[in-house]
XYZ file of C-alpha atoms in Angstrom:
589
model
C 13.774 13.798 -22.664
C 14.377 10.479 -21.272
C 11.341 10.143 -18.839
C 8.860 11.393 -21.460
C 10.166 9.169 -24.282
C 10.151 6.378 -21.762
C 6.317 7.201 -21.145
C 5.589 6.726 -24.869
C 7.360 4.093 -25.900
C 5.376 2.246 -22.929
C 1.955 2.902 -24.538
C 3.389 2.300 -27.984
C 4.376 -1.087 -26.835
C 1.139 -1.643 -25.036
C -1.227 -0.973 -27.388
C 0.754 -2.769 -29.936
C 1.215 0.024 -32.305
C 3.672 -0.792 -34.925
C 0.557 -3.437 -36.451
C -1.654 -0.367 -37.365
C 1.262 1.126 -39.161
C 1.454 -2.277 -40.943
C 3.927 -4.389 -39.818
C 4.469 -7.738 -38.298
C 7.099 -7.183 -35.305
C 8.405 -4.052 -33.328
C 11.969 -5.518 -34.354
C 10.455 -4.584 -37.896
C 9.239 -1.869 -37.601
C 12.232 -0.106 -34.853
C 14.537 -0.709 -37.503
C 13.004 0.478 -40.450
C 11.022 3.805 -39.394
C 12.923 4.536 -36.081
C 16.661 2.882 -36.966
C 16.520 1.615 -33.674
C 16.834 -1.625 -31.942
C 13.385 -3.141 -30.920
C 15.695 -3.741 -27.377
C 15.952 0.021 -27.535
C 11.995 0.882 -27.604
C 11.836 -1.885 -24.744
C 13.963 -0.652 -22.443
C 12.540 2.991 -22.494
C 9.355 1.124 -21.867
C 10.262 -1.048 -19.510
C 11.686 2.493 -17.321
C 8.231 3.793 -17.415
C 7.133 1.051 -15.598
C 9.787 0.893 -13.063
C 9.208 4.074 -12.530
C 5.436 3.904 -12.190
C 6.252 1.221 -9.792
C 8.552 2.796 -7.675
C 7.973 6.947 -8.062
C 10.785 7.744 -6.161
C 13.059 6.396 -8.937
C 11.943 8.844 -10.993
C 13.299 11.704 -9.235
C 16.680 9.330 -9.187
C 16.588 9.239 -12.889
C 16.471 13.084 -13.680
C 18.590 14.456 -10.914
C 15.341 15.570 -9.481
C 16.566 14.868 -5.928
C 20.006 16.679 -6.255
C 22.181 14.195 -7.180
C 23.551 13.592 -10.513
C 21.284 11.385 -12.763
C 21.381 7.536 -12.687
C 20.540 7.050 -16.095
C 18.356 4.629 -18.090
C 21.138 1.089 -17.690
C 21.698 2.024 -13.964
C 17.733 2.662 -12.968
C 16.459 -0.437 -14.699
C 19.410 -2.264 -12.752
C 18.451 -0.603 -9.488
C 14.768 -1.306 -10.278
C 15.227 -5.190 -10.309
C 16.303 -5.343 -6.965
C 14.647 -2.718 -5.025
C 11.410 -2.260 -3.205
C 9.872 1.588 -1.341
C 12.314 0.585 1.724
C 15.692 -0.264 -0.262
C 15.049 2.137 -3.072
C 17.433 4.884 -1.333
C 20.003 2.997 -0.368
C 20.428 1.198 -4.354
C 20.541 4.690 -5.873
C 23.577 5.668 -3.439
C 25.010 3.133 -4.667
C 24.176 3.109 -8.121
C 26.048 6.766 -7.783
C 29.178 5.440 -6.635
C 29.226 2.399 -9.004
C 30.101 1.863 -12.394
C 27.254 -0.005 -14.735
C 29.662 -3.231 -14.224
C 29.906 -2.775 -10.668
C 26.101 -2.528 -10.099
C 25.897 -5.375 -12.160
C 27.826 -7.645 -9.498
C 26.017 -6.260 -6.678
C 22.853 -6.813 -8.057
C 23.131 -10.356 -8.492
C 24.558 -10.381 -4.840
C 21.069 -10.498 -3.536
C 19.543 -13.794 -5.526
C 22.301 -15.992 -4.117
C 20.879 -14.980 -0.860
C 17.426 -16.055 -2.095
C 15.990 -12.913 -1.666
C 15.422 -10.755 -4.887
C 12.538 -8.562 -4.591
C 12.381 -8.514 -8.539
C 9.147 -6.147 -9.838
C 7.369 -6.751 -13.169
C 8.042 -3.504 -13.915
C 11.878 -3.377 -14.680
C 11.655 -6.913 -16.706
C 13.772 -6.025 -19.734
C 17.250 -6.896 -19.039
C 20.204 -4.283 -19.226
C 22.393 -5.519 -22.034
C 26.335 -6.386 -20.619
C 28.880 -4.454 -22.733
C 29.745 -7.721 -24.901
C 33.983 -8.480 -25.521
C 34.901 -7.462 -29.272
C 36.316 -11.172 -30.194
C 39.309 -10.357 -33.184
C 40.808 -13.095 -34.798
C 43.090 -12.626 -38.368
C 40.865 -13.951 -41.410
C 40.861 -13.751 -45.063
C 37.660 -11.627 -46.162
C 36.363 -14.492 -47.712
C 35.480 -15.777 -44.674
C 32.664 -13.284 -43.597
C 31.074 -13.787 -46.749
C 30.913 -17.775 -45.704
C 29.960 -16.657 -41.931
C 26.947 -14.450 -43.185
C 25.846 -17.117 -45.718
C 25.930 -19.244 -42.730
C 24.213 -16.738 -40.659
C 21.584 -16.185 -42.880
C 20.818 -20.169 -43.007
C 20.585 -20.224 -39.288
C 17.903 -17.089 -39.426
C 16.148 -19.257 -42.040
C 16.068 -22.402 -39.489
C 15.099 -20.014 -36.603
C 11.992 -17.991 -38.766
C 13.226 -14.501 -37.906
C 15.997 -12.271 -37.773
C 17.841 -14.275 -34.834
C 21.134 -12.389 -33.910
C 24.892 -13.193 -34.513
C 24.995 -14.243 -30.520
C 22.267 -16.839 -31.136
C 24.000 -17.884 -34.178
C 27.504 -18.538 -32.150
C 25.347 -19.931 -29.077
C 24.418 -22.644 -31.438
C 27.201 -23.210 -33.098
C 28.915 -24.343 -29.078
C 26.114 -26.320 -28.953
C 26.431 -28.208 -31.636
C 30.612 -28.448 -31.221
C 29.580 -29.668 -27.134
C 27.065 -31.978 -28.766
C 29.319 -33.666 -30.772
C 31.674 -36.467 -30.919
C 34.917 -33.658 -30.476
C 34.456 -31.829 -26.737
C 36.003 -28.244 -27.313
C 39.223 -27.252 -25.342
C 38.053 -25.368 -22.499
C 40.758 -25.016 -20.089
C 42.512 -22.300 -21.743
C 44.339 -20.040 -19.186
C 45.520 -17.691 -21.439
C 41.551 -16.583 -21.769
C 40.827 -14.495 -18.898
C 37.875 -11.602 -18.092
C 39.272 -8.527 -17.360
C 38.110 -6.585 -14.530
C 35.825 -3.285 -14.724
C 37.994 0.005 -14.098
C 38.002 0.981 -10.990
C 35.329 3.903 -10.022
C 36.664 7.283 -12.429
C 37.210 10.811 -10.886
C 34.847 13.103 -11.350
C 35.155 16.966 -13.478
C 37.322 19.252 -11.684
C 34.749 21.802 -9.560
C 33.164 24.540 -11.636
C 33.456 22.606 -14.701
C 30.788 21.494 -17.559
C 31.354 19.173 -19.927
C 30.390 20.184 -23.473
C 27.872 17.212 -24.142
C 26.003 18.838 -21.178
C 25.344 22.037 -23.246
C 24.307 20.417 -26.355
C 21.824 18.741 -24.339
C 20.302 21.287 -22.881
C 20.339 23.340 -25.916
C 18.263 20.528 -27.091
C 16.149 19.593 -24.245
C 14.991 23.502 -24.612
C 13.231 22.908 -27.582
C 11.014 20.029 -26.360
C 8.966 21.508 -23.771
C 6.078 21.288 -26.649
C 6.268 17.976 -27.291
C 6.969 16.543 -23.264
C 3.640 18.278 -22.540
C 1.672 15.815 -24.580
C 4.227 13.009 -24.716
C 1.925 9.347 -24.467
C -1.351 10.959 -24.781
C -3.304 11.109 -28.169
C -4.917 8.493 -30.513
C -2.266 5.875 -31.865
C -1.523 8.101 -34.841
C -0.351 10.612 -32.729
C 1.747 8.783 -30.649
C 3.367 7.673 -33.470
C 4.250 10.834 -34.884
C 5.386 11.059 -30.883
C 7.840 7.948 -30.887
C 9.475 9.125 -34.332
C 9.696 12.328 -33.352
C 11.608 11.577 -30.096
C 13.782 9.254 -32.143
C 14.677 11.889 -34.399
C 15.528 13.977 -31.277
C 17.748 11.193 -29.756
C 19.448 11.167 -33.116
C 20.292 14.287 -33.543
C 21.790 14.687 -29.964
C 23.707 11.314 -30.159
C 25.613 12.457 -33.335
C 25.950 15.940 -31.633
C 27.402 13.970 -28.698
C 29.669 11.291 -31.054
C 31.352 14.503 -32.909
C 31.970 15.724 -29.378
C 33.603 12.918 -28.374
C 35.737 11.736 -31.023
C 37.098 15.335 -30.176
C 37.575 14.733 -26.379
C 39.109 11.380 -27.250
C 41.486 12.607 -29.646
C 42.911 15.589 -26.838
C 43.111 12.887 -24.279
C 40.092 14.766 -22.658
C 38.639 11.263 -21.386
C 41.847 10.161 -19.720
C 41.894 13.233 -17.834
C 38.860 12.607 -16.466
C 39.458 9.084 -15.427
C 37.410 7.037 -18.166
C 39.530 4.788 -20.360
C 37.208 4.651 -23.024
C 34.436 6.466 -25.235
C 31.656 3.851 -24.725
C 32.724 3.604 -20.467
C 31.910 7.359 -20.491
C 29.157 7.325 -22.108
C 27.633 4.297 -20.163
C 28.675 5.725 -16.586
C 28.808 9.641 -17.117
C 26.070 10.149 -19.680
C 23.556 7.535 -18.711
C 23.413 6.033 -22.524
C 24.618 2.785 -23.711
C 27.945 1.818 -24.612
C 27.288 -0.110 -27.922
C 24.592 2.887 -29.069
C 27.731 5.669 -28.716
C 30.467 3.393 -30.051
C 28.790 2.968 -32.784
C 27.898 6.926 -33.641
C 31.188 7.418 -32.700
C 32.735 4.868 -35.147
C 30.487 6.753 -38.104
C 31.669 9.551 -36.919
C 35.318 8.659 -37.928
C 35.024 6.347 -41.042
C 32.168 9.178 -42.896
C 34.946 11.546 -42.451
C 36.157 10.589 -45.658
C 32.671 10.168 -47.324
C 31.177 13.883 -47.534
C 27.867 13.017 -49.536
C 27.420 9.926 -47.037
C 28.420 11.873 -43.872
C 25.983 15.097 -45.456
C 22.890 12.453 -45.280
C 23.528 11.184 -42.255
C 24.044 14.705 -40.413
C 21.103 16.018 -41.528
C 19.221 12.747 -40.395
C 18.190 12.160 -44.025
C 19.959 8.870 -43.358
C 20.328 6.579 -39.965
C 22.980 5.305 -38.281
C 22.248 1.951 -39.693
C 22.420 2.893 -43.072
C 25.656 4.910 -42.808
C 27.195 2.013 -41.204
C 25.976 -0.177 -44.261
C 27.505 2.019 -46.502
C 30.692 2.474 -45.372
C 31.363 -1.705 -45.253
C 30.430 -1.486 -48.625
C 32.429 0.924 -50.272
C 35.285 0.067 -47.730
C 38.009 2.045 -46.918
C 39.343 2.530 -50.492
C 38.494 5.957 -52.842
C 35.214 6.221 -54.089
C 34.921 8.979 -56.921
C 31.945 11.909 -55.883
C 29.468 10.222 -58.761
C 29.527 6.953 -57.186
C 29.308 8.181 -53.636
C 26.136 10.575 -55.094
C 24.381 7.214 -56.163
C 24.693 5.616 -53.398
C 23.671 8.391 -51.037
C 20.092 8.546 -53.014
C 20.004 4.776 -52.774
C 20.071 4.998 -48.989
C 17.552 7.551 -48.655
C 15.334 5.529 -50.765
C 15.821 2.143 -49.950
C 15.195 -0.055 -46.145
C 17.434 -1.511 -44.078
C 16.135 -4.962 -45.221
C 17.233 -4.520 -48.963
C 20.928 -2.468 -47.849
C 21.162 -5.500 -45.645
C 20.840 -8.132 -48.625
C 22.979 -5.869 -50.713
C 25.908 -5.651 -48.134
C 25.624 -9.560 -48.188
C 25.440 -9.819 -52.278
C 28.246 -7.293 -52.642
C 31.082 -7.887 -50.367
C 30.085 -11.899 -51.330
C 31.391 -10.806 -54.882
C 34.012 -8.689 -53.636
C 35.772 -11.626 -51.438
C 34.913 -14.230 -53.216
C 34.830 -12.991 -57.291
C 37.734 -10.721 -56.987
C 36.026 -7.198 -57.497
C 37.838 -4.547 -56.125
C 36.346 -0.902 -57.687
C 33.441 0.202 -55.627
C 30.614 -0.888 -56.557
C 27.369 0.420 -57.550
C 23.893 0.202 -55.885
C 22.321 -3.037 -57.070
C 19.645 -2.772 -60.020
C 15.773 -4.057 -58.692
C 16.912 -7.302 -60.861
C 20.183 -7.823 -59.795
C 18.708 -7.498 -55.815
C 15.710 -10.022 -56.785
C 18.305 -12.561 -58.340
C 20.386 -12.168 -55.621
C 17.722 -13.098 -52.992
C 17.335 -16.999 -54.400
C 18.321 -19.366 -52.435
C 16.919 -23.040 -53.137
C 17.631 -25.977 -50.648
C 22.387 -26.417 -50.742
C 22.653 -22.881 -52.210
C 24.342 -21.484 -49.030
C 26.254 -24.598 -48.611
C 27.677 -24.373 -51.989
C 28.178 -20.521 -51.182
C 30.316 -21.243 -48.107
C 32.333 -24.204 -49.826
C 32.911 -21.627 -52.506
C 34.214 -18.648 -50.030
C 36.516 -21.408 -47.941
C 38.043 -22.441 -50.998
C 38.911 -18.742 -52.012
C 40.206 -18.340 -48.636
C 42.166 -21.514 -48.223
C 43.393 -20.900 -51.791
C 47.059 -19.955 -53.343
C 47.617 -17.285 -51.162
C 46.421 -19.401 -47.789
C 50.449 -19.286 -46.282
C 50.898 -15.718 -46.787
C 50.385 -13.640 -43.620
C 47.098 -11.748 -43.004
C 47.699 -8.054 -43.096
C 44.276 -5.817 -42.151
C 41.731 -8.526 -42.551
C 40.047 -9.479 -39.578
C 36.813 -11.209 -38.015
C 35.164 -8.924 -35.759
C 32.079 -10.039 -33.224
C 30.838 -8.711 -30.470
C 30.257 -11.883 -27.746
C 29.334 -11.884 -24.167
C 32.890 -12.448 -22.159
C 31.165 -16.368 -21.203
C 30.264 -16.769 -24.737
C 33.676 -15.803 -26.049
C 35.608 -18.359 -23.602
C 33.478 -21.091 -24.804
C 33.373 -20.480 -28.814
C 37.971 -19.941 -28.116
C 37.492 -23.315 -26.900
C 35.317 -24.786 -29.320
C 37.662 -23.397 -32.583
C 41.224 -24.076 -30.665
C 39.442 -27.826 -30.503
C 38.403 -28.212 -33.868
C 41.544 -26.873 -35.461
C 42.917 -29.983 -33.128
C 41.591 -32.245 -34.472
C 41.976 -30.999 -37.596
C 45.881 -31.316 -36.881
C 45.677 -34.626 -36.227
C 43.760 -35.558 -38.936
C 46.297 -33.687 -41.434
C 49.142 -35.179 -39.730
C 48.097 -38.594 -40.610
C 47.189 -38.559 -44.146
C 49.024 -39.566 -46.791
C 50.945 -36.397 -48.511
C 51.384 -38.182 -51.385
C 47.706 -38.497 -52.586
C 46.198 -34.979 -54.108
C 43.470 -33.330 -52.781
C 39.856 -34.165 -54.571
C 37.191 -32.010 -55.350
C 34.968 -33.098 -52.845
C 37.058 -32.899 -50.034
C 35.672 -29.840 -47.758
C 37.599 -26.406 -48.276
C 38.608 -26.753 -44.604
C 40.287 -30.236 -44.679
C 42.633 -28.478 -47.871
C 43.795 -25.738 -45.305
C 44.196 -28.065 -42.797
C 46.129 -30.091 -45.533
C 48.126 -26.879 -46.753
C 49.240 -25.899 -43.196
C 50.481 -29.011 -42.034
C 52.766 -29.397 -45.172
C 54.119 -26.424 -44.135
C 54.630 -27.270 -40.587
C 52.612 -24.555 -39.548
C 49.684 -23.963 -36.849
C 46.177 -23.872 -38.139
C 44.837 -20.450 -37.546
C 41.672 -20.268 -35.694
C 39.685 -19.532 -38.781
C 39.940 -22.861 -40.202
C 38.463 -24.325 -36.812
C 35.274 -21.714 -37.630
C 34.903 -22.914 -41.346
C 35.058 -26.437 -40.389
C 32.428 -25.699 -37.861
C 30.099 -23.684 -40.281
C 30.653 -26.443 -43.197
C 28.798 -28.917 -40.575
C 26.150 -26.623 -39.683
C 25.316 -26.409 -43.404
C 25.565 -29.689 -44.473
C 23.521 -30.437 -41.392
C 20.683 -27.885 -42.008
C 20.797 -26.972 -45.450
C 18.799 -29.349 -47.048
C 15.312 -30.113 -48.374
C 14.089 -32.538 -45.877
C 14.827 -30.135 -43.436
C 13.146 -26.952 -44.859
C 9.475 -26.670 -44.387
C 9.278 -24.274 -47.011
C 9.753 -26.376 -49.845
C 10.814 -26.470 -53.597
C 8.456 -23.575 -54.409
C 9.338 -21.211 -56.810
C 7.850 -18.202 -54.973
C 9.571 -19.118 -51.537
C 12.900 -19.915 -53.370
C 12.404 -16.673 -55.274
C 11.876 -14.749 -51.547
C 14.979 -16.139 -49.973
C 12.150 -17.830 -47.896
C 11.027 -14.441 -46.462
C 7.925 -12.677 -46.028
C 7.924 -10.412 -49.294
C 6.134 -7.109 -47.408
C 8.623 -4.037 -47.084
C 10.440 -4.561 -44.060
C 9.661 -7.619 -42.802
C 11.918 -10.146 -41.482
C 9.771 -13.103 -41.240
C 11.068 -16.788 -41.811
C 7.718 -18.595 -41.464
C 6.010 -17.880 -44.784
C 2.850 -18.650 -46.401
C 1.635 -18.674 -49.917
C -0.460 -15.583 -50.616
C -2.291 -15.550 -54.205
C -2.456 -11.974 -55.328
C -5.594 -12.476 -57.323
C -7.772 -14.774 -55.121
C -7.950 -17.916 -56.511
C -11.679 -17.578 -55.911
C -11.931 -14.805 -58.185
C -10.214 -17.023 -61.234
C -6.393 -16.662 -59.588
C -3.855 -19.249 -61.319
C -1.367 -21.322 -59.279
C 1.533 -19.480 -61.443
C 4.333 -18.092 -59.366
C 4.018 -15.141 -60.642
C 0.727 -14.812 -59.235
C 1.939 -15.955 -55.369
C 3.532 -13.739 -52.877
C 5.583 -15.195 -49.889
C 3.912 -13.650 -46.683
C 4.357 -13.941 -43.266
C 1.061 -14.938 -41.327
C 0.682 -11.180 -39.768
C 1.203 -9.960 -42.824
C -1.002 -12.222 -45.022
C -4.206 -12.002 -42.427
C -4.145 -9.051 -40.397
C -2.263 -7.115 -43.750
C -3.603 -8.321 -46.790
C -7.057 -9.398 -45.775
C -7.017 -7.467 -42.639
C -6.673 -4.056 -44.344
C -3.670 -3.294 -42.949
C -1.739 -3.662 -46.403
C -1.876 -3.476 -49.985
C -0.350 -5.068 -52.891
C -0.737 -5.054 -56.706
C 1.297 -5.425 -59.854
C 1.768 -8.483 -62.152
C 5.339 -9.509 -61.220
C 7.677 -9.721 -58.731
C 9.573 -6.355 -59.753
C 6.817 -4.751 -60.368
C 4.696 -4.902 -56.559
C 3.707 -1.919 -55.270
C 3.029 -2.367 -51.258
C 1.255 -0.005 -49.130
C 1.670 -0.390 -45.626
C -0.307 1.344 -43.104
C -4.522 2.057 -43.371
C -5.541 3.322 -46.609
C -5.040 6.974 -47.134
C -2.063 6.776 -44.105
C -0.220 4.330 -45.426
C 3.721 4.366 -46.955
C 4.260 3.150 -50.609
C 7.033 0.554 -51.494
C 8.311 -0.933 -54.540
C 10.911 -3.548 -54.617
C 12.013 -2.261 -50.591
C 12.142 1.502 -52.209
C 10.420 4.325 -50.930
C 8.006 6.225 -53.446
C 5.197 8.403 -53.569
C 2.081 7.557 -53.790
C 1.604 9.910 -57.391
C 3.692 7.152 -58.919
C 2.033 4.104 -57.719
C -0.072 1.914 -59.911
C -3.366 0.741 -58.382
């Protein structure tokens, strides 16, 4: 299935596809109709033309030539390197190696300066990224998303948590306070060595469901990147859907095979190493199914959804941070099983931020409910110091009474490249320095103020109590700069207006993710439109020309909670209404 899926998702991504089905961005539209990655459509794309460019590779990829399969991570690795005469040699190699291996040796060649690079293998091969841990009261990753979702504002799209921490280094190397680098303590550790292969005469159980499933698209392969762009839509999704199902097959397999040591026994120390080196998938991709796997076992409505593919992995994953780990009574876990099926991954993303907000910061502990159309709408303002006063307001929970007592369970979790992670150590074991210092030589005597920052008060609390600041207050310090540095009105572009604050500064169209936003009047101002707010959608430019006045789009009603979108042509379009699902029966026109 790999090859064929690669072959569409090339002429999906040529012919710019995901705009006909009306939105701005693949990033946009992988996540919401496919509950992919836009990297993820790439890379299959970015295969097809490595292996247009070099057909041998193809035959690599399959197992065509009688070796075991390379795999998608290995081939584009090989690909970047290779050329007709070195192609052979790079797969032998790519067989003996581990994805970390190859990596090494194919950098080996551009020191050299020789890298026969092709155009056709241009999408990178994402490095298996260090899961960075550090103890934290939960009230700090409400103050790190407010922060993060600042930072996506200043950047004008969904910009990742990497990007986010990239900046943050270079604003702590920028400044007056150089970061502790030298840290010997922080080392890489070294890929395991190459695994043992299955004992002779034996299959692995992942290999049957695959081929059980492979059997069943011979119809599909046969037409797989021909057709009008319709078609090949209904192709990509339906490929998706295929991947799906055998990557949940495969994570139920495997939480198995980890649990009777089954992966040890065949050398790999890990699910996701496995998966990268044996199966030819990516690490993250299988971690991740693996890890809903485990934490829906507990969730039966949830976990029913998602097996049946009514739900993605996404949404699951959404889900089960917001109910947590706690009991959640069979109504409750009903409700919010619809609400998935009905809602996007835009609007469960702004409700995971609302909710666990409330529940670190307000106190709530039951479950909570899915969020009412009004409660999501009022939760999306955010007018110029909002999200500093939101992260002032979650350190100050966090450094609060309770600020002494040890951490038990609650943890910071990001996924960094290894480099990254040295550098952002350094830059929070400097700032809690400083911080040190700074405590140390006040005067105890005087009481905190109001206005002092809610980092300076743990800094304050710890060194009372002779104690070491914990790396967390270094990151709140460091986020309480970026926000008093960037959230402010002179500099957001967008303004003071009501319609903008009222859109969190995001295009308004189902979906979309886009930070640069224009003011669309729903009834043209030519035709007698008012000025009102009511009357003004925010709207990215793709969305406001080629959508609205391009065709490509559709909205109507007279307020906020009441638009009805259609997104796609006219008569092949999908029907929203505040980021729900509906049918187009219950539309208003």
């Amino acid at each position: 299935m790999l090859l064929p899926l690669a072959k569409v998702c090339a002429v999906f991504v040529e012919r710019e596809l995901w705009r006909g089905a009306g939105y701005s961005s693949l990033h946009d539209f992988s996540r919401e109709r496919l509950e992919r990655s836009s990297r993820w459509v790439r890379m299959h794309a970015a295969l097809q033309r490595a292996v247009v460019a070099l057909p041998d590779l193809r035959e690599a990829v399959a197992g065509g030539d009688g070796g075991a399969p390379i795999g998608m991570c290995k081939a584009l690795l090989v690909a970047r390197v290779a050329n007709s005469e070195t192609l052979a040699a790079w797969v032998d190699r790519a067989r003996q190696l581990t994805v970390e291996q190859l990596q090494k040796a194919v950098r080996e060649p551009a020191s050299d300066g020789a890298d026969p690079r092709i155009d056709a293998a241009e999408e990178k091969v994402p490095v298996p990224g260090v899961l960075w841990v550090i103890p934290a009261p939960r009230a700090m990753r409400a103050a790190f998303d407010s922060a993060l979702d600042l930072y996506r504002r200043v950047e004008g799209g969904e910009a990742t948590v990497t990007s986010f921490i990239e900046a943050l280094v270079a604003e702590e190397y920028a400044s007056g306070c150089p970061p502790d680098v030298f840290q010997r303590w922080l080392h890489s550790v070294e890929p395991p060595s190459q695994p043992v292969g299955p004992p002779s005469g034996f299959e692995l159980p992942a290999v049957t469901v695959a081929r059980e499933t492979l059997a069943k698209l011979d119809d599909v392969v046969a037409r797989a990147g021909e057709g009008r762009d319709n078609e090949l839509l209904a192709q990509l999704q339906w490929f998706a859907t295929a991947a799906d199902l055998m990557e949940r097959q495969l994570a139920t397999l495997l939480v198995e095979m980890s649990a009777s040591q089954t992966l040890r026994e065949l050398g790999y120390a890990s699910v996701g190493a496995y998966a990268e080196n044996r199966l030819g998938l990516c690490r993250t991709t299988i971690e991740d199914r693996v890890r809903a796997a485990r934490v829906l076992a507990k969730r039966p409505c949830i976990q029913h959804a998602y097996v049946t593919g009514a739900i993605g992995l996404e949404k699951a994953l959404i889900a089960a941070q917001i109910l947590g780990p706690g009991y959640v009574d069979r109504p409750r876990e009903e409700e919010w099983a619809v609400h998935l099926k009905q809602c996007t991954v835009k609007r469960l993303r702004d409700e995971r931020r609302a909710l666990l907000f409330a529940s670190a910061v307000e106190g709530r502990v039951e479950a909570p409910a899915p969020m009412t159309d009004d409660a999501w709408l009022l939760s999306l303002r955010c007018a110029p110091g909002d999200t500093a006063i939101a992260v002032q307001r979650a350190g100050r929970v966090a450094s609060g009474d309770g600020v002494l007592i040890p951490i038990a369970g609650s943890v910071l979790r990001l996924r960094l490249p290894a480099e990254l992670v040295r550098d952002f150590t350094g830059c929070l074991e400097g700032r809690c320095h400083f911080l040190t210092i700074d405590a140390e030589a006040c005067d105890w005597s005087q009481p905190l103020r109001d206005e002092d920052p809610a980092s300076w008060r743990a800094a304050r609390t710890f060194s009372s109590a002779a104690r070491r600041l914990p790396a967390w207050v270094g990151l709140l310090a460091m986020l309480e700069e970026f926000c008093d540095r960037y959230d402010c009105a002179d500099k957001r572009s967008a303004s003071h207006s009501e319609v903008f604050v009222r859109a969190r500064h995001r295009c308004e169209a189902p979906g979309c993710t886009c930070r640069r936003v224009e003011w669309h009047h729903r009834q043209y101002k030519s035709r007698g439109g008012s000025d009102h707010h009511d009357n003004g959608d925010a709207l990215c430019p793709t969305h406001h020309r080629h959508g609205q006045h391009g065709g490509f789009m559709h909205v109507s009603g007279d307020t906020p909670v009441q638009r009805v979108w259609r997104l796609g042509p006219a008569g092949n379009g999908a029907w929203y209404q505040n980021e729900r699902r509906v049918e187009q029966s219950r539309t208003c026109t």
